[in-house]
Coordinates of C-alpha atoms in Angstrom, one line a residue:
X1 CA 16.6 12.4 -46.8
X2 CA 14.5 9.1 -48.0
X3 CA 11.0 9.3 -47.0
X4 CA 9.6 8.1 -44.2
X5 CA 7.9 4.8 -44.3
X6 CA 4.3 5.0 -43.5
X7 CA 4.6 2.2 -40.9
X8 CA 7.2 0.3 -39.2
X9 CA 8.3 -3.0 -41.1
X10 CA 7.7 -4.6 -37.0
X11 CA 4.1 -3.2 -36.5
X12 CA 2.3 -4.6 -39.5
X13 CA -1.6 -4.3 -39.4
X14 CA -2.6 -7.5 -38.1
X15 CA -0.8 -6.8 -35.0
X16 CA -2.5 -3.9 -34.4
X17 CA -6.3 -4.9 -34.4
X18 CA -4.3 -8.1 -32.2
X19 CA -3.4 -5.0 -30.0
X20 CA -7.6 -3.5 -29.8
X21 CA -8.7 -6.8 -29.0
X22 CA -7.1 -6.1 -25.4
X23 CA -9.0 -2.9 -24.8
X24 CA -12.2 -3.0 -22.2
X25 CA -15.2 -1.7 -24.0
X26 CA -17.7 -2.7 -22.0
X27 CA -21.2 -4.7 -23.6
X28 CA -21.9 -3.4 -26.9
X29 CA -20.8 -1.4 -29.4
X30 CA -18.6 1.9 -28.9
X31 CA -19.8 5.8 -28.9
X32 CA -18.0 5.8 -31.8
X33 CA -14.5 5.3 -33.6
X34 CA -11.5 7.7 -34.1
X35 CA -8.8 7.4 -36.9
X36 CA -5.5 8.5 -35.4
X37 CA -2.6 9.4 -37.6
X38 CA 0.8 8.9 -37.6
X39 CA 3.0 12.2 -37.2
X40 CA 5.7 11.3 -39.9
X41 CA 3.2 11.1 -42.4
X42 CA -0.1 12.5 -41.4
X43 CA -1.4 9.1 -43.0
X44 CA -4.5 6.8 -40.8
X45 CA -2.7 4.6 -38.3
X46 CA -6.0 2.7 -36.9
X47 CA -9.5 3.6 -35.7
X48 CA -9.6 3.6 -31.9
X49 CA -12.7 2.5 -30.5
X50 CA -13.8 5.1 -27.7
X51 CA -15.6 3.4 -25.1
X52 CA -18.6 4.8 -23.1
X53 CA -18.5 5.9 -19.3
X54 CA -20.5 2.5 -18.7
X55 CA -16.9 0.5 -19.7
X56 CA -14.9 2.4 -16.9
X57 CA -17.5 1.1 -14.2
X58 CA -17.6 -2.6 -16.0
X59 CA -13.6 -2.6 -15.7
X60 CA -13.7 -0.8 -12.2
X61 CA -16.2 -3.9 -11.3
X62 CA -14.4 -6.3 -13.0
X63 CA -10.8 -4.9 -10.9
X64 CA -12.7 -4.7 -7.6
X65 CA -13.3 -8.1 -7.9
X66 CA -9.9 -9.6 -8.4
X67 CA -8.1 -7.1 -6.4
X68 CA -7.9 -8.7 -3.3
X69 CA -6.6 -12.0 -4.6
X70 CA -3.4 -9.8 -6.3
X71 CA -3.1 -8.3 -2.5
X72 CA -2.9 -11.0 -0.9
X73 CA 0.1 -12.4 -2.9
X74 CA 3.2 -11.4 -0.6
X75 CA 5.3 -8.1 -1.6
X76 CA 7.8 -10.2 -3.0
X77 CA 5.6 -12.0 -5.6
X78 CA 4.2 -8.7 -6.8
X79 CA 7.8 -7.4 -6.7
X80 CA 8.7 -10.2 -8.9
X81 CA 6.2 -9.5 -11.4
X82 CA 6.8 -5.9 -11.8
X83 CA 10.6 -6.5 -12.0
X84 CA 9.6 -8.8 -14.7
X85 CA 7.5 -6.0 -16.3
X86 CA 11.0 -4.2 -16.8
X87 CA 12.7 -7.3 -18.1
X88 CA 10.0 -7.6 -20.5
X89 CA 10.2 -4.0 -22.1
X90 CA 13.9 -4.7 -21.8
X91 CA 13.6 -7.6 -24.5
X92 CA 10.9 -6.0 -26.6
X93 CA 12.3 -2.3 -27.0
X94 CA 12.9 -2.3 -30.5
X95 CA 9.2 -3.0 -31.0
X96 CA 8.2 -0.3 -28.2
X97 CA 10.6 1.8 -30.0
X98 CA 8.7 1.6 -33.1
X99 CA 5.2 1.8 -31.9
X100 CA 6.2 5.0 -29.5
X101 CA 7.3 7.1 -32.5
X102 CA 4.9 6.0 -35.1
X103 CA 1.9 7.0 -32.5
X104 CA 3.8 10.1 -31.2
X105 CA 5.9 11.1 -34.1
X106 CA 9.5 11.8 -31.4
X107 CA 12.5 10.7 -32.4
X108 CA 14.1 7.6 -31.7
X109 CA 16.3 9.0 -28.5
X110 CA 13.1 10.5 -27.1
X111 CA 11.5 7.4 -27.1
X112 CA 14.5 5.6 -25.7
X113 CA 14.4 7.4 -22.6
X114 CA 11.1 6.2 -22.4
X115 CA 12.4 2.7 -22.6
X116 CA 15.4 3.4 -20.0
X117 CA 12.4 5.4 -17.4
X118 CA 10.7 2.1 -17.3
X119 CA 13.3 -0.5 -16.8
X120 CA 14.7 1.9 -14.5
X121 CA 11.4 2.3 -12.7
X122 CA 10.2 -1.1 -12.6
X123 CA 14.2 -2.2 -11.1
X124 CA 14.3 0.5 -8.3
X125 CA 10.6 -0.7 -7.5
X126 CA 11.2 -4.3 -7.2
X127 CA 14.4 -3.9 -5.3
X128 CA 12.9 -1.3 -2.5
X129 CA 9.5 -3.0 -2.6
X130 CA 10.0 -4.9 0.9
X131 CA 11.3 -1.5 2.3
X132 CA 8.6 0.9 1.3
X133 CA 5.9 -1.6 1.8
X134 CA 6.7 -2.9 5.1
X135 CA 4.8 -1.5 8.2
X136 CA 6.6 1.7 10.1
X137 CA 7.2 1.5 13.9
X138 CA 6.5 5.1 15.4
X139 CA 7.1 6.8 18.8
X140 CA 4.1 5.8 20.8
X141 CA 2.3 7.3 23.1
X142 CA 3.8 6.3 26.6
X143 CA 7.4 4.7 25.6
X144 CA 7.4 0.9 26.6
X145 CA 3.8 1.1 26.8
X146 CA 2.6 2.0 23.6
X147 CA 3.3 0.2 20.2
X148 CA 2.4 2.1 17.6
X149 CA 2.4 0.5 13.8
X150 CA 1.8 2.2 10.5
X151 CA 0.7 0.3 8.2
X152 CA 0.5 0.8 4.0
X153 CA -3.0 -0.7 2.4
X154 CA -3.9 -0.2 -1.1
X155 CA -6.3 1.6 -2.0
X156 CA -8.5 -0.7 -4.4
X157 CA -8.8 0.3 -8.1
X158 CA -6.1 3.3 -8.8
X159 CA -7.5 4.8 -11.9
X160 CA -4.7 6.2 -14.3
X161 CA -5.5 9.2 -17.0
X162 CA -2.3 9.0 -19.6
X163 CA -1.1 11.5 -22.0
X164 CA 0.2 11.1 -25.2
X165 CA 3.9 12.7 -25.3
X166 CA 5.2 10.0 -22.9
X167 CA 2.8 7.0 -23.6
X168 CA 5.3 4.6 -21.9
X169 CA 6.7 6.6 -19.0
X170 CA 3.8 8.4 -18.3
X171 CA 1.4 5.1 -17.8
X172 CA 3.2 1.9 -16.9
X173 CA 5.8 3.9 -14.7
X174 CA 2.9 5.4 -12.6
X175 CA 1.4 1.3 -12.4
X176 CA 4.3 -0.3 -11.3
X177 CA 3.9 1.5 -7.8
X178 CA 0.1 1.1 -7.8
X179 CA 0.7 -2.6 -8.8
X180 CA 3.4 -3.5 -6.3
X181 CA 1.3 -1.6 -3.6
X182 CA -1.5 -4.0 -4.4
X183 CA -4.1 -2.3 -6.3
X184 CA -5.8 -3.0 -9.6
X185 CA -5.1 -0.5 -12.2
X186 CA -7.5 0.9 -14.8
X187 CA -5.8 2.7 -17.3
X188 CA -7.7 5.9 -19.3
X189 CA -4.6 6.5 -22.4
X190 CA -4.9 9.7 -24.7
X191 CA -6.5 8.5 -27.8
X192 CA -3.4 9.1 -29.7
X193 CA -1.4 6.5 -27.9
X194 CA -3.6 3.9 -27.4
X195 CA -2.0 1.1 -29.2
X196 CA 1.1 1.6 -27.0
X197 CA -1.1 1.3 -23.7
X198 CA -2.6 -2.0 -24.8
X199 CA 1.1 -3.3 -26.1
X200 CA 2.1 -2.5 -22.8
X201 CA -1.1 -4.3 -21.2
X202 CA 0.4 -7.3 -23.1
X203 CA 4.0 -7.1 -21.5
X204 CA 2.2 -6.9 -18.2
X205 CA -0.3 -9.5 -18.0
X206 CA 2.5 -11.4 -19.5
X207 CA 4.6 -10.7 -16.7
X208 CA 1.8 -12.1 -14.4
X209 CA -0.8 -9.2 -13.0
X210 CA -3.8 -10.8 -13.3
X211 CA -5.8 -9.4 -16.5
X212 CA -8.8 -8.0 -14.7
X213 CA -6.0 -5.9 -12.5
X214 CA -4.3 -4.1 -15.4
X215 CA -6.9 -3.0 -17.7
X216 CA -7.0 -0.4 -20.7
X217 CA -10.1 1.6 -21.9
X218 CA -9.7 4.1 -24.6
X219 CA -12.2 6.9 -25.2
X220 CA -12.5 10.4 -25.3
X221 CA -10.7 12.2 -22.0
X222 CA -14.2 14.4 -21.2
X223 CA -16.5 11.4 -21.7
X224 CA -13.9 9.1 -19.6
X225 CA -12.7 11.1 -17.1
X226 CA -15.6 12.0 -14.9
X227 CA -16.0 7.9 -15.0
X228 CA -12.5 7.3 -13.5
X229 CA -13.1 9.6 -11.0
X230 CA -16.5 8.5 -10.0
X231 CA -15.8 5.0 -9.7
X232 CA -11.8 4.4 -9.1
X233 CA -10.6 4.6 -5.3
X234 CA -7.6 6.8 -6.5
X235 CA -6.8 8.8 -9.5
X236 CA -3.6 9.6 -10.8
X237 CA -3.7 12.3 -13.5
X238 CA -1.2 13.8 -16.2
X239 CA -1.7 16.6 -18.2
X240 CA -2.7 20.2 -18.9
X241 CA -3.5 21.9 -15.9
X242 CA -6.8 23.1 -17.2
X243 CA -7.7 19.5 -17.5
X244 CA -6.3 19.1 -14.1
X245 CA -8.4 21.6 -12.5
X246 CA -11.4 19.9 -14.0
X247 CA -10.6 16.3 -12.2
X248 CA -9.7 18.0 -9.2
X249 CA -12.9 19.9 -9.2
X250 CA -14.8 16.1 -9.8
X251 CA -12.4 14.9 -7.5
X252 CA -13.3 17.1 -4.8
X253 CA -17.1 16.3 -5.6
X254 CA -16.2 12.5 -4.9
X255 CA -13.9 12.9 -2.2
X256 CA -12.1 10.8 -4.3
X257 CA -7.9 11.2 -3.5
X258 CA -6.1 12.8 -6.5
X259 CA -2.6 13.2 -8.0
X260 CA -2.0 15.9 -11.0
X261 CA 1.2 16.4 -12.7
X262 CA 0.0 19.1 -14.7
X263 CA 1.7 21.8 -16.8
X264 CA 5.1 23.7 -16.3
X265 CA 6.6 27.1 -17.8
X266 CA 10.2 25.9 -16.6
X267 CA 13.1 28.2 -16.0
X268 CA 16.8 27.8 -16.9
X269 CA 19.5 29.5 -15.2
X270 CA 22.8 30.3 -16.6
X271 CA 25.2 31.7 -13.8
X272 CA 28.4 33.3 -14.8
X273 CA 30.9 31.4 -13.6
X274 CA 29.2 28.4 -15.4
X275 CA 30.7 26.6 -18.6
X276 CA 28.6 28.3 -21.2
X277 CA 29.4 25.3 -24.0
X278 CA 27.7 23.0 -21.5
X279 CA 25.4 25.3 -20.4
X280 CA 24.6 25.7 -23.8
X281 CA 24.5 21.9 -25.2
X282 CA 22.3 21.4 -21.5
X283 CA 19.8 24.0 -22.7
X284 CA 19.3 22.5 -25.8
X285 CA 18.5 19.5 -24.7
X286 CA 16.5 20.7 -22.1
X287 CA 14.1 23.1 -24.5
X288 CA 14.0 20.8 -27.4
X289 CA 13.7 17.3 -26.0
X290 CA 10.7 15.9 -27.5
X291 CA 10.1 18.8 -29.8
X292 CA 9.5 20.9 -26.2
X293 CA 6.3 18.3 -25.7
X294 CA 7.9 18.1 -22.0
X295 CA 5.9 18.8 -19.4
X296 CA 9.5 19.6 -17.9
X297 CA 10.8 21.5 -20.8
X298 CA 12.6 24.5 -20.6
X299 CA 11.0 27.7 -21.7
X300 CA 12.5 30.8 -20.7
X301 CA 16.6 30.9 -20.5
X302 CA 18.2 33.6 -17.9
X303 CA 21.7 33.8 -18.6
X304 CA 23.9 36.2 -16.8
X305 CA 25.2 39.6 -18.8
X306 CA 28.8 38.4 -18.3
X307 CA 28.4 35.3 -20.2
X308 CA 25.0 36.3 -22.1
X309 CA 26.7 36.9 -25.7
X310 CA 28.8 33.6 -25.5
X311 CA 26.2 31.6 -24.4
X312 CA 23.5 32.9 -26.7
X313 CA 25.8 32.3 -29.6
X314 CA 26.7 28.8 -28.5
X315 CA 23.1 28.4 -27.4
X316 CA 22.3 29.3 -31.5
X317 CA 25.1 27.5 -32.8
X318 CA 23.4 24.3 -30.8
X319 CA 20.4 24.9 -32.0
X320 CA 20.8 25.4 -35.0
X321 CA 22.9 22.1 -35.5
X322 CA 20.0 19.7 -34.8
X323 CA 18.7 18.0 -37.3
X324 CA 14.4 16.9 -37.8
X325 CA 13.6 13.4 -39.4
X326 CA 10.8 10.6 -39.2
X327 CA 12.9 7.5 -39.2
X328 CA 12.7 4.9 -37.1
X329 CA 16.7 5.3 -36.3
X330 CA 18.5 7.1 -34.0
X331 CA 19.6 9.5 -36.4
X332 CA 17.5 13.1 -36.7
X333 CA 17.6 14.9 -33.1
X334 CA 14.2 16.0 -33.4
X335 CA 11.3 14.9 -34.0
X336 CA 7.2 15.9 -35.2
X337 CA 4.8 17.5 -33.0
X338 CA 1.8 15.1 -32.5
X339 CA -0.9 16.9 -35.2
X340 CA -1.4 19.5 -37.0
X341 CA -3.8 21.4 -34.6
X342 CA -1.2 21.2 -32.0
X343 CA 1.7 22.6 -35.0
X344 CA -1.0 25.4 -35.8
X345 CA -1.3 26.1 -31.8
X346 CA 2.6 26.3 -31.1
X347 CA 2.5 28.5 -34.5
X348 CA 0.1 31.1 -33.4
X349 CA 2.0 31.2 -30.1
X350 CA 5.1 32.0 -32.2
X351 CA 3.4 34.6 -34.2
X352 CA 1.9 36.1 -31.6
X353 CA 5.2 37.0 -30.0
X354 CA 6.8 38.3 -33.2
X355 CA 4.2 40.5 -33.7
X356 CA 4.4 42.2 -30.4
X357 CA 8.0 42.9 -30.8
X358 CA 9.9 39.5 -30.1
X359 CA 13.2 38.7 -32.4
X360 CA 13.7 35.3 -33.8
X361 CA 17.1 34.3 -33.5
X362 CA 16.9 30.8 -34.7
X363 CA 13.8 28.6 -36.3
X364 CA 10.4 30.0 -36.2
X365 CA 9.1 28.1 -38.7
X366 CA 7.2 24.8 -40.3
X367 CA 9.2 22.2 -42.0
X368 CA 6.4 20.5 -44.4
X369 CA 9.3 18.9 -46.4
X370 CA 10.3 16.9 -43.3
X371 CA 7.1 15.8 -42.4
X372 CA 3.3 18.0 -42.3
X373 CA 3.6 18.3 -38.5
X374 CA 7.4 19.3 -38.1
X375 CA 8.6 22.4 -37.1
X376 CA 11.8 23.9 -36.0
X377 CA 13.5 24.6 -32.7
X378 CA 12.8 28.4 -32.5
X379 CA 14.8 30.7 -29.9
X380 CA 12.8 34.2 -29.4
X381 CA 14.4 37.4 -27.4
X382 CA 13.2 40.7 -26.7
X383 CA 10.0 39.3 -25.2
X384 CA 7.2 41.0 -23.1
X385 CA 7.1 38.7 -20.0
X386 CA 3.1 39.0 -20.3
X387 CA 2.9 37.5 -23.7
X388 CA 2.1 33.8 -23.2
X389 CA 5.3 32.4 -24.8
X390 CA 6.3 33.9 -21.8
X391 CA 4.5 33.1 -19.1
X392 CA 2.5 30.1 -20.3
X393 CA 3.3 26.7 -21.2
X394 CA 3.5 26.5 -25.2
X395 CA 4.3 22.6 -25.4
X396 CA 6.1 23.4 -28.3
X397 CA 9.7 23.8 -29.8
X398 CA 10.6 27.1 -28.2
X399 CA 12.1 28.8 -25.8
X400 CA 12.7 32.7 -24.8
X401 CA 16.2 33.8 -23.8
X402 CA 17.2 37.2 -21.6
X403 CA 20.1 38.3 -20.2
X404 CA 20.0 39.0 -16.6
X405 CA 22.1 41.6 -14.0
X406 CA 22.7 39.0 -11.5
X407 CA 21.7 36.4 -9.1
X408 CA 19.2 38.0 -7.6
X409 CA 17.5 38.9 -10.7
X410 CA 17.8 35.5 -12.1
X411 CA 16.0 34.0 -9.4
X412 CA 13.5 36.6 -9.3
X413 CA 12.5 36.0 -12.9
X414 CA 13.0 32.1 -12.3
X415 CA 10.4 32.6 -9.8
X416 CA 8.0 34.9 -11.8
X417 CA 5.8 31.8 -12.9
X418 CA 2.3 30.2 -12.1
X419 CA 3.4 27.4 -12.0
X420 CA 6.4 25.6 -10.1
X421 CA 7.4 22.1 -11.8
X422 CA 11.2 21.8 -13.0
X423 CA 14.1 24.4 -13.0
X424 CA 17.5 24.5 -14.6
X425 CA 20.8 25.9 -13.0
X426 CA 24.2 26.1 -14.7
X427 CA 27.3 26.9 -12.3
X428 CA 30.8 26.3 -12.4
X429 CA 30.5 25.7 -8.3
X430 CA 28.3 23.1 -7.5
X431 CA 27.7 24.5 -4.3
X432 CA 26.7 28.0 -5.9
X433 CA 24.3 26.3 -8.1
X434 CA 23.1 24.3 -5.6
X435 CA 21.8 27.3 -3.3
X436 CA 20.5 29.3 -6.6
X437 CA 18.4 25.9 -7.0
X438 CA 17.3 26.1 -3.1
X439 CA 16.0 29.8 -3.7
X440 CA 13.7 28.3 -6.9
X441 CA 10.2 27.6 -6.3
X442 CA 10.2 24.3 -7.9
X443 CA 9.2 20.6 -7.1
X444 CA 12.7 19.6 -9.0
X445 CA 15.9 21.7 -9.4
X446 CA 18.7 20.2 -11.7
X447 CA 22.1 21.9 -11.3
X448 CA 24.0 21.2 -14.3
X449 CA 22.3 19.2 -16.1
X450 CA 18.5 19.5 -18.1
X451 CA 15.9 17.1 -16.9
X452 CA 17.2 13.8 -16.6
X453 CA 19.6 13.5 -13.3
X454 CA 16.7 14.5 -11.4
X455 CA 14.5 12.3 -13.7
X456 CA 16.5 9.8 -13.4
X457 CA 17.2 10.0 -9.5
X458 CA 13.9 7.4 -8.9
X459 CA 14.5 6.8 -5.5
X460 CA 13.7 10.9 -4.9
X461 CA 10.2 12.5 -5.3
X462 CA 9.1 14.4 -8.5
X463 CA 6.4 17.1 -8.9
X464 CA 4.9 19.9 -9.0
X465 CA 4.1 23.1 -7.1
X466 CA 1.5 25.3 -7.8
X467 CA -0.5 25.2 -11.1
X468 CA 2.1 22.1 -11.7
X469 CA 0.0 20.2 -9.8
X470 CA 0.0 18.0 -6.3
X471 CA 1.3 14.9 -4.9
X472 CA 4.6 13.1 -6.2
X473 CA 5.6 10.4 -8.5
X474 CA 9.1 8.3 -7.9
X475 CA 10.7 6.9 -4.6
X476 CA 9.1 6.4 -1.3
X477 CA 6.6 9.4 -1.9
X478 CA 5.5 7.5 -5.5
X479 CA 5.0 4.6 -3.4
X480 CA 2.8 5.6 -0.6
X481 CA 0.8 7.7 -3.0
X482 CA -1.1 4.5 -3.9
X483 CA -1.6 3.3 -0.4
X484 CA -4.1 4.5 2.3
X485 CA -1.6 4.6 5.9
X486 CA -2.9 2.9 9.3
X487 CA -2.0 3.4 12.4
X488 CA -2.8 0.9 14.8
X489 CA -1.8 1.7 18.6
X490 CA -1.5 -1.1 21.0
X491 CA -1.4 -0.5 24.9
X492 CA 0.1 -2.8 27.4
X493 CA -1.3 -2.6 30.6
X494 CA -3.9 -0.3 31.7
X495 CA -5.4 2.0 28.9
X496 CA -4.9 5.0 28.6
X497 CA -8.1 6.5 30.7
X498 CA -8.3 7.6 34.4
X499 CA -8.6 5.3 36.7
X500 CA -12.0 6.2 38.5
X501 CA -10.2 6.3 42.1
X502 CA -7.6 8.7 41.3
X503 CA -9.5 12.2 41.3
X504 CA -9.0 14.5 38.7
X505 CA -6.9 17.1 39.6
X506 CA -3.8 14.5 40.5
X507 CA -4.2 13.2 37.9
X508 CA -3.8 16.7 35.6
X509 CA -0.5 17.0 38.3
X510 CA 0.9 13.4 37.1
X511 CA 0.5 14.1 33.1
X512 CA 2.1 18.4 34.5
X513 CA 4.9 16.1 36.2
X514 CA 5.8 13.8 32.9
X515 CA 5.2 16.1 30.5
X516 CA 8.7 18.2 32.4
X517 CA 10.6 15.2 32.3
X518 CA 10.3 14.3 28.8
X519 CA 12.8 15.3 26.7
X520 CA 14.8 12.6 29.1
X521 CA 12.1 10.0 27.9
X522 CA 13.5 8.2 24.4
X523 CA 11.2 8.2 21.6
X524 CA 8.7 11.2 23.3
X525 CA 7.3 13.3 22.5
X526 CA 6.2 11.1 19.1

């Protein structure tokens, strides 16, 4: 394999300082400046200015004051712009492409379905945006005499906290909502991916959002975060769910409205009437997408005893085909995790296991002659469901497999989780597969497939349950979650008080008298 190249021949240096001269630092100089490395090579990228907590108020003042200008452009200018947005990463994703791996170290398919999410996002966005944003005609309270309206206001600044494994997806798909919904955007990346957040900034603004109403600060996560919360009017949060716990916490404090997408320990479910070579190509794409830095990666594989030894050794045989490169082609399957303290974290987890009994039946260990921070897709068995390979989420390439007696059993260890994000099901009968996914306590259930047809399904809700979080991204639900609802009831005639002639007690006889006849009454009760 010829080495990697340190950096991408379409990222040369000067564009990156170009690329910090868009962050918001607020007035003078930064706490301090962080070297970030690329994965491939474990060689210096750039130093990443980390702003103080004073920059998050400066940017929250600066959005608060053009905000209301960007709302008061119709739906279908904003709608415009973001479907612009998409066009724009459209036309630059070879350049995207780049910058996404040599920050995050995935391979190039990884960080095309990045690409693909945000096209796909900002298209189903602009084409639904007069439907979701348009106000809701309810049942009101006396039929012909009541109007009832809901209406959908933003909610001011929508401060967004990024990670780093999805630095596209994971920050401009969660804008484009906030954006078409009419709020300004202030945008806390992960230091690691910081350059991709202000190339992004650039396709935006482009695009046409005002520059004060899509803004990108980078810094430190503890020294930003209690910032966004403070001042933004809405937070949307990805990431660990220990960190998620802390911004609810500050959240809670503020009163300020929160939505966390936090961490998962996903299940897959291998029935035995199901294809095992698709069940077994599914699974491997569904434990080892990203190098398992999916916060919807599988972790633990159930497969039925009937088809257990010919889908584990498929399941191997899969595994063990994929290939591990840094080039900036779509040729090696898998990728680098994103440093070495992360490697050295998934390793421990690894080791951990093995020395309490588990069996490594493919992988388990570093690649240093693909790159410092590689390692390979490793399938453990015989594993004590209290170890944390087992029951936590490793963010790593790894998952546990187990044979299971049956249905019932399957579901039962599907269901033996903290946490409740994404789920896997592999029947033969659709129909089977799709009560099996019912019975799962999961915000998203895919039945035969990994991740992406429910993913990829952007007019439907994703989330999680549990210690996976709250609130949803995607769809209707994505939409409203950055506006504040109104309900404004109008009554014709006379209001809805007792007249001061008519005594009490007829008129506790009149309400008795409707309230009997009112399943003939259309539209009550609302």
């Amino acid at each position: 394999m010829s080495p990697t190249p340190a950096r991408p021949d379409r990222w040369p240096g000067a564009a990156v300082e170009e690329l910090l001269g868009g962050a918001t630092l607020g007035a003078g100089e930064p706490d301090e400046t962080v070297r970030t490395r690329a994965p491939y090579t474990g060689e210096p990228i750039t130093g990443i200015p980390c702003a103080p907590p004073a920059a998050i108020e400066a940017a929250v003042e600066r959005a608060r004051a053009a905000q209301p200008a960007w709302a008061d452009r119709t739906v279908a200018e904003r709608a415009s712009v973001v479907a612009d947005v998409g066009e724009a990463v459209r036309k630059d994703d070879r350049a995207l492409l780049d910058l996404v791996q040599y920050e995050t170290g995935k391979s190039r398919w990884d960080a095309f379905e990045e690409v693909l999410d945000v096209v796909a996002t900002a298209d189903h966005y602009a084409t639904n945006a007069a439907h979701y944003a348009r106000p809701d005609r309810r049942a009101g309270a006396i039929p012909g005499l009541t109007k009832t309206v809901v209406h959908h206001h933003p909610h001011g600044v929508v401060g967004l906290i990024a990670p780093w494994n999805y630095p596209l997806t994971l920050a401009v798909s969660d804008a484009l909502p906030a954006l078409l919904a009419g709020n300004a955007v202030v945008l806390k990346p992960a230091l690691e991916t910081t350059l991709t957040a202000l190339r992004l900034r650039e396709l935006v603004l482009d695009a046409g959002v005002p520059p004060a109403c899509f803004q990108v600060v980078p810094g430190r996560g503890p020294d930003l975060g209690p910032a966004v919360v403070e001042h933004c009017d809405y937070v949307g949060f990805t990431g660990s769910t220990a960190a998620g716990r802390e911004v609810a916490a500050a959240a809670g404090e503020a009163l300020t409205p929160v939505s966390l997408e936090l961490g998962g320990n996903n299940p897959l479910v291998v029935l035995p009437e199901a294809d095992v070579e698709r069940a077994a190509m599914g699974a491997v794409r569904a434990c080892f997408a990203n190098a398992g830095q999916l916060c919807i990666a599988t972790e633990r594989v159930y497969a039925h005893e009937a088809v257990f030894e010919e889908f584990r050794e498929a399941f191997l045989a899969a595994t063990e085909r994929l290939t591990l490169g840094g080039t900036y082609d779509f040729g090696p399957d898998v990728g680098s995790l994103i440093s070495a303290s992360h490697r050295d974290e998934v390793e421990e987890t690894i080791e951990a296991a093995r020395e309490a009994g588990a069996t490594v039946l493919a992988g388990g260990r570093r690649r240093e002659d693909v790159g410092p921070w590689f390692y390979e897709p490793t399938v453990l068995t015989d594993v004590d469901p209290d170890l944390a390979v087992a029951c936590e989420e490793t963010f790593g390439p790894v998952a546990t497999l187990q044979a299971v007696p049956d249905e019932e059993t399957a579901v039962e260890r599907a269901n033996d989780t903290d946490y409740g994000l994404h789920a896997s099901v592999w029947a033969g009968d659709a129909a089977r597969g799709e009560a099996v996914a019912g019975r799962i306590d999961a915000g998203t259930v895919c039945v035969n497939d990994a991740y992406v047809a429910a993913w990829g399904s952007i007019g439907a809700p994703m989330g999680g349950r549990d210690d996976s979080g709250i609130g949803r991204r995607h769809g209707r639900e994505g939409f409203e979650t950055y506006t504040e609802s109104q309900t404004v009831a109008t009554q014709r005639c006379h209001p809805l008080v007792r007249p001061d002639w008519l005594p009490t007690r007829l008129a506790a006889g009149g309400v008795r008298a409707a309230l009997r006849v009112r399943q003939w009454l259309p539209g009550w009760p609302p």
